[in-house]
Coordinates of C-alpha atoms and ligand atoms in Angstrom, one line a residue:
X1 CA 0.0 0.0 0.0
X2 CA 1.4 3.4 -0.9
X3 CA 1.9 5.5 2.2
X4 CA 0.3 9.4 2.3
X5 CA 3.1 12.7 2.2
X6 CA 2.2 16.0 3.2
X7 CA 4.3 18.7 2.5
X8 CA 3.5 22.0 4.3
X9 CA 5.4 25.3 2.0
X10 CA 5.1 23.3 -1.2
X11 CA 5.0 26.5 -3.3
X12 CA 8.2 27.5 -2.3
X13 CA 11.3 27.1 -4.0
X14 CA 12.5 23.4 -2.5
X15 CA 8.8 22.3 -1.9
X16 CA 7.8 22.9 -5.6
X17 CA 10.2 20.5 -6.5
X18 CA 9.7 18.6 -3.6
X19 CA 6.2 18.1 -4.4
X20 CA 6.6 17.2 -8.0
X21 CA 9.5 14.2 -6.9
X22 CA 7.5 12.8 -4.6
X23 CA 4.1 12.9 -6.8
X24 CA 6.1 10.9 -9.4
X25 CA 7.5 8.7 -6.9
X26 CA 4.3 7.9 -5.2
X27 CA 1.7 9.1 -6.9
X28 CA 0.0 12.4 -7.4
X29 CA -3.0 11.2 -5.2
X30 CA -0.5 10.4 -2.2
X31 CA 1.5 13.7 -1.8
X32 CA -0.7 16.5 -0.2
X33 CA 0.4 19.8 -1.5
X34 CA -0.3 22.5 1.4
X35 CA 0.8 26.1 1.4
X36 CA -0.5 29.3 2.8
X37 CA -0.9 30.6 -0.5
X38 CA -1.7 28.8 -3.8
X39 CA 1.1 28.4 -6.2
X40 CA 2.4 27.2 -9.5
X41 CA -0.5 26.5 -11.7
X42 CA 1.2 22.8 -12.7
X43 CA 1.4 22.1 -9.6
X44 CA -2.0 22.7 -8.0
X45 CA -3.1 20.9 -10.7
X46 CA -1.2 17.9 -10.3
X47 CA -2.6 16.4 -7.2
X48 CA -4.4 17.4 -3.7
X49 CA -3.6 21.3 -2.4
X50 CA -4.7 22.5 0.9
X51 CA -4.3 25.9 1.8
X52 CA -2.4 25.5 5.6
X53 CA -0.5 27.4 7.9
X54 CA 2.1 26.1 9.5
X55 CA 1.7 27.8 12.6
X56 CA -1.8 26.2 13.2
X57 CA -1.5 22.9 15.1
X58 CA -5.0 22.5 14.5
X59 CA -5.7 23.0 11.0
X60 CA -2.2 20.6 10.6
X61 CA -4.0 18.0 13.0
X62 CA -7.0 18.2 10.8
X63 CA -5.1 17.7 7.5
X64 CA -2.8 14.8 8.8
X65 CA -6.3 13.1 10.2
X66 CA -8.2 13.3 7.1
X67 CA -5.6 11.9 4.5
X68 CA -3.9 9.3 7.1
X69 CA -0.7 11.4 6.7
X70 CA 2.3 9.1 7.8
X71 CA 5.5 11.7 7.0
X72 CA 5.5 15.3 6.9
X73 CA 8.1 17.4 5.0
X74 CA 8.1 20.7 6.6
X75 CA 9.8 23.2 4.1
X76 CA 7.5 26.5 5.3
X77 CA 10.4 29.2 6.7
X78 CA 11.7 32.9 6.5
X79 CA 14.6 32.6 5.4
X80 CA 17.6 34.6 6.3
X81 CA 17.3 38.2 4.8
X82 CA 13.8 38.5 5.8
X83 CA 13.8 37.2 9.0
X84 CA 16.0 39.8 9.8
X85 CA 13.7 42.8 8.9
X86 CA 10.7 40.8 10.9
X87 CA 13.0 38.9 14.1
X88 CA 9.9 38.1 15.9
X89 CA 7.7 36.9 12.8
X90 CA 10.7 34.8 11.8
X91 CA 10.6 33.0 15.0
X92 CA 7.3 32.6 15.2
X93 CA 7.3 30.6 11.8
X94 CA 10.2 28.7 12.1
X95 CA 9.6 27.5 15.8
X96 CA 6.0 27.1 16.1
X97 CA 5.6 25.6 12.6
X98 CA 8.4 23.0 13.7
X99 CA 6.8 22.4 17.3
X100 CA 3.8 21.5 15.7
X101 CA 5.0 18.7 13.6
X102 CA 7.6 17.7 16.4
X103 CA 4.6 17.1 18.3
X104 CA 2.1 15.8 16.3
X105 CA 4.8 12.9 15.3
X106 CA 5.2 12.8 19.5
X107 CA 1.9 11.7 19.4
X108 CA 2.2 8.9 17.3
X109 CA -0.2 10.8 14.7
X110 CA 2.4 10.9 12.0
X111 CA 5.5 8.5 12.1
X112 CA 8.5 10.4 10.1
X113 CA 9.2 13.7 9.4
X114 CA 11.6 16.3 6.9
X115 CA 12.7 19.6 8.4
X116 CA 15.3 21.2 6.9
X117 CA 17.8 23.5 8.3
X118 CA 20.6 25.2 7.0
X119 CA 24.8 26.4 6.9
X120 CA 23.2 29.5 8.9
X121 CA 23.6 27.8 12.4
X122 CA 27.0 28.2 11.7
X123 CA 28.5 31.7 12.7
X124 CA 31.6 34.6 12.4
X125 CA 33.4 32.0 14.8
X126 CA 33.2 28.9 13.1
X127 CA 36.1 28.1 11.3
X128 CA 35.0 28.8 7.2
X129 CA 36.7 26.4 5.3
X130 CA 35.3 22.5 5.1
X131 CA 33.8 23.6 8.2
X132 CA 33.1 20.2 10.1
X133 CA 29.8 18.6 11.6
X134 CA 30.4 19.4 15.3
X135 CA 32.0 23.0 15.6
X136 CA 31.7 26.0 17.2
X137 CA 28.0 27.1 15.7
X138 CA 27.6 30.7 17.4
X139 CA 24.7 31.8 14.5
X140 CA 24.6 35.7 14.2
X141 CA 21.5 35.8 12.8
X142 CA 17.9 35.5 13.6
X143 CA 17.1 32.9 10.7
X144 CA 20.6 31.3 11.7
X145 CA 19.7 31.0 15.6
X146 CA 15.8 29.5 15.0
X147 CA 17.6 26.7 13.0
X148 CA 20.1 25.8 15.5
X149 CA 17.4 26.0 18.2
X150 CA 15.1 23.6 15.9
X151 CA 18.2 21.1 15.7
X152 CA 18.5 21.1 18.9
X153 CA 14.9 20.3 19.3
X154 CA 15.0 17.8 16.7
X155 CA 17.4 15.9 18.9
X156 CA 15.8 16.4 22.0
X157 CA 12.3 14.8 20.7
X158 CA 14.2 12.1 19.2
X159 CA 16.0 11.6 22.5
X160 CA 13.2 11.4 24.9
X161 CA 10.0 10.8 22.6
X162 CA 11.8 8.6 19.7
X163 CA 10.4 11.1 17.2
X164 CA 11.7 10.3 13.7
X165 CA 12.9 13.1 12.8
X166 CA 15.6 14.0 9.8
X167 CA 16.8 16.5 8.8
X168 CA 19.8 18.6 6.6
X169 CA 21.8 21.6 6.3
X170 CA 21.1 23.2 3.3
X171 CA 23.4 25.2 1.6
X172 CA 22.3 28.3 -1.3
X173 CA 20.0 26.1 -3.6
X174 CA 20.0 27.3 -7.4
X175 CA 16.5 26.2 -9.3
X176 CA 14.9 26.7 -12.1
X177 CA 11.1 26.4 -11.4
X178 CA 10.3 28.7 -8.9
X179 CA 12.2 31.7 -7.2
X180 CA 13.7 31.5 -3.9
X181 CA 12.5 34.6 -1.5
X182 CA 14.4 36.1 1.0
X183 CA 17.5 34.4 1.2
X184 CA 21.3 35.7 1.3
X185 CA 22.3 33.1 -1.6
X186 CA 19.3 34.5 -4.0
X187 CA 22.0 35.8 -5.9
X188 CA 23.1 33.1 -7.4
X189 CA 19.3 32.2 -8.8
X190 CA 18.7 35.9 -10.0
X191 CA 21.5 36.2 -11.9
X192 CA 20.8 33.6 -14.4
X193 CA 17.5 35.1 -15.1
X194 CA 19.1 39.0 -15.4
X195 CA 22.1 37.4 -17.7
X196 CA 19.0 36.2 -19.8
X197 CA 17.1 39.0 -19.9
X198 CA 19.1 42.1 -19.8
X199 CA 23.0 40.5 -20.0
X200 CA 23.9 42.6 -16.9
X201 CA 23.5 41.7 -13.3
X202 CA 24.1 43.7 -10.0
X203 CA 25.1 41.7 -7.0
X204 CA 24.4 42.4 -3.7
X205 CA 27.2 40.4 -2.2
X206 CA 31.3 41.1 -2.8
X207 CA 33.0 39.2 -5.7
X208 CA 35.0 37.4 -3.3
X209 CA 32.3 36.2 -1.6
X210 CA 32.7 32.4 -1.0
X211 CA 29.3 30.4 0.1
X212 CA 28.5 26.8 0.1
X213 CA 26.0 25.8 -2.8
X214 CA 23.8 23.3 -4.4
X215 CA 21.8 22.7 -7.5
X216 CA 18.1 21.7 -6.4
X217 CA 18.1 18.2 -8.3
X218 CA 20.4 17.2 -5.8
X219 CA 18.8 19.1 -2.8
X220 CA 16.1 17.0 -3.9
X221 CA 17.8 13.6 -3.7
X222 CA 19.4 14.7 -0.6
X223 CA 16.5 14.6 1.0
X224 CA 14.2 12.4 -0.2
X225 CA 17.7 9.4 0.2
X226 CA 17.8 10.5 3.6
X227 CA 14.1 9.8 4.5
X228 CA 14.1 6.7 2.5
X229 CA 17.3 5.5 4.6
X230 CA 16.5 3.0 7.6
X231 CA 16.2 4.7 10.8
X232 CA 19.2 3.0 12.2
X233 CA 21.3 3.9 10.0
X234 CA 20.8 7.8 10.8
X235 CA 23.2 9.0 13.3
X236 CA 22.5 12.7 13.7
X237 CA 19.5 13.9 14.5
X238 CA 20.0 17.3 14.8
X239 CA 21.2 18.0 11.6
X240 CA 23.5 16.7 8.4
X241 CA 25.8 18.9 6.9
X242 CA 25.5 18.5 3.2
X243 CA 27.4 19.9 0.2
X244 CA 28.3 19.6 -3.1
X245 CA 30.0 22.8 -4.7
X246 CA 31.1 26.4 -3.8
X247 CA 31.7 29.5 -5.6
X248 CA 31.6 33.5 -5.3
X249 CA 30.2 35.8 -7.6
X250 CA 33.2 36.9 -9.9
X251 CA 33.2 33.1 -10.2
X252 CA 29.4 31.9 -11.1
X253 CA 29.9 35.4 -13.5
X254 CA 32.7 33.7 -15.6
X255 CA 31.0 30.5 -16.0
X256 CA 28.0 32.5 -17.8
X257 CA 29.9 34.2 -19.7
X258 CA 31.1 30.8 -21.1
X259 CA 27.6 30.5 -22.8
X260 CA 27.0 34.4 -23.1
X261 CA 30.1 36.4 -23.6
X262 CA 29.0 40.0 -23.6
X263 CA 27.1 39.2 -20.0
X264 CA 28.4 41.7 -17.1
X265 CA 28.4 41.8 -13.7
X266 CA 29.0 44.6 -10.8
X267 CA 28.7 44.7 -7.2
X268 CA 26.7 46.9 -4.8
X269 CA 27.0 45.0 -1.6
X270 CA 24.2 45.4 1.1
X271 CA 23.0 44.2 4.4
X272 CA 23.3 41.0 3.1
X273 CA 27.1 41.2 3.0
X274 CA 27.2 40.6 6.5
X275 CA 25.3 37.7 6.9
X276 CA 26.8 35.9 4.2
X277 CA 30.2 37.0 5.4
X278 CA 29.3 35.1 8.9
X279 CA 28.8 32.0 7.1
X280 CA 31.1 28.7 5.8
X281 CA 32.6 29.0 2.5
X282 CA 32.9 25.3 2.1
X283 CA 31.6 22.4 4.1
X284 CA 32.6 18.6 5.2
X285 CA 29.5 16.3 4.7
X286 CA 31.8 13.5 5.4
X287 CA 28.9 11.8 8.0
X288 CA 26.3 12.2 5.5
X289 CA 28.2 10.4 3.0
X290 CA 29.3 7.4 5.6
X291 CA 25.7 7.3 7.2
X292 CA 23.6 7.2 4.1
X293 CA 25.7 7.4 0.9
X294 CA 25.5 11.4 0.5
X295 CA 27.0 12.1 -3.0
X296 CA 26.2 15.3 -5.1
X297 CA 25.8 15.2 -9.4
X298 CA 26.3 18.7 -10.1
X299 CA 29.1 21.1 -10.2
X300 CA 29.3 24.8 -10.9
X301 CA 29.2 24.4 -14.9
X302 CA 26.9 21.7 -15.2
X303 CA 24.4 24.0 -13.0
X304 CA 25.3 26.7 -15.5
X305 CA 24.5 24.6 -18.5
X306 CA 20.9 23.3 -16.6
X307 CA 20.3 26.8 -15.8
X308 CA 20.7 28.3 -19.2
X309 CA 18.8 25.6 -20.6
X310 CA 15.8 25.6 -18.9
X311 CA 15.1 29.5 -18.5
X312 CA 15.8 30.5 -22.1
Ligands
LIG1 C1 19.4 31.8 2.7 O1 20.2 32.4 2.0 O2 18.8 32.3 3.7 C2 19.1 30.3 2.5 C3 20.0 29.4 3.3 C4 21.4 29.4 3.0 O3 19.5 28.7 4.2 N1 19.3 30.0 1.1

């Protein structure tokens, strides 16, 4: 018998994706779509949608009782830039939204459950380069501090209630589909789309400015290997650190201008310098890869190529 998903923030940038790998996994009819808002038009069309906020244990309750929900992926958060013009709203989100599932899984009323965190619980103390799994995680922002407090509460209901909970570090994740919102690494989406349209892009973050990255495919099959993987087998339940390439801006620049040579780039660096200066430039997802057999597919130039491809 196929088992029923529900995926609260599908219409975001990972859930969109999310939602459509899973559908074709296990059937449109199994993956619950749920959102605050309605999204992409292929995807509400592709299976059940049901509008949700996360920060409502009740309405989730409701939801998870009336499809016999058995996992939750919970991908609804502000993300860093954001969360630092609305600290309190940011909290709100990200804690309550990941107490509710935490609990409802306490309860036995769902048995596994996806939330992601993120290279922001790392901080301007943690050494940068292939910063390890255990280190000195001092977050210096608000998005950075509710995703080290949720690890630590992911570990904490594992520990005493035997939730099954799993969980990854995300690092900036470059899609095609839909737009990120309100991260520090949106850079690295938007410019493909302004090379496209207008051949010039102005970045908000230094040329030098190293950060850990992803292509989404592989975000993707990060996390749906890791909930897929048997329970003993998963070691940390706070958090995996994951990664798969890195690159600044001057560098993600020259491999466009591989495929359009008269594209140009300059820099206006903003708020957003600082939190992205607080964070890894590279990571070590050595665990991930001995624990569950973490490997990533895409590099800088093959992301380029998939980029290009799909938004032209
Ligand atoms: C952000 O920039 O806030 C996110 C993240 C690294 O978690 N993409």
């Amino acid at each position: 018998m196929q088992k029923s998903i529900l995926i609260i923030g599908a219409c975001g940038q990972i859930g969109t994706e999310l939602t459509f790998a899973l559908r074709e996994k296990h059937g449109n009819e199994n993956v619950i779509a749920s959102d605050i808002r309605e999204g992409n038009a292929e995807l509400m069309a592709s299976g059940p949608f049901e509008i949700l906020d996360a920060t409502n244990y009740e309405a989730i309750e409701n939801v998870v009782m009336h499809y016999e929900i058995e996992e939750v992926y919970l991908m609804a958060a502000m993300l860093s830039a954001t969360a630092e013009k609305f600290p309190m709203r940011a909290w709100n989100l990200n804690m309550n939204s990941l107490f509710n599932v935490l609990n409802l899984a306490k309860e036995k009323k769902i048995s596994k459950l996806f939330w992601p965190s993120s290279i922001a619980v790392f901080g301007p103390n943690t050494p940068k380069e292939h910063t390890e799994q255990n280190t000195i995680m001092e977050p210096s922002t608000v998005y950075g501090i509710s995703k080290q407090s949720g690890e630590r509460w992911c570990e904490y209901y594992f520990n005493k209630f035997g939730v099954d909970v799993r969980s990854v570090r995300y690092p900036g994740l470059i899609s095609w589909k839909t737009l990120p919102g309100g991260g520090t690494t949106d850079y690295a989406v938007e410019i493909y789309h302004k090379a496209l349209e207008e051949k010039k892009y102005s970045c908000f973050l230094k040329e030098d400015t190293l950060l850990p990255m992803m292509f989404m495919d592989d975000a993707i099959r990060a996390t749906i290997d890791i909930m897929e993987t048997p329970a003993e087998k998963i070691k940390i339940r706070s958090s995996y650190n994951l990664a798969a390439m890195s690159f600044n801006p001057s560098e993600i620049a020259k491999s466009i201008q591989q495929h359009i040579p008269e594209f140009k780039i300059s820099y206006a660096p903003d708020f957003r310098q600082q939190i992205a200066d607080s964070w890894p430039s590279s990571i070590n997802d050595n665990k991930a890869q001995e624990d569950w057999g973490w490997k990533p597919a895409f590099n800088l130039e093959k992301t380029t190529q998939e980029m290009l491809k799909n938004l032209k």
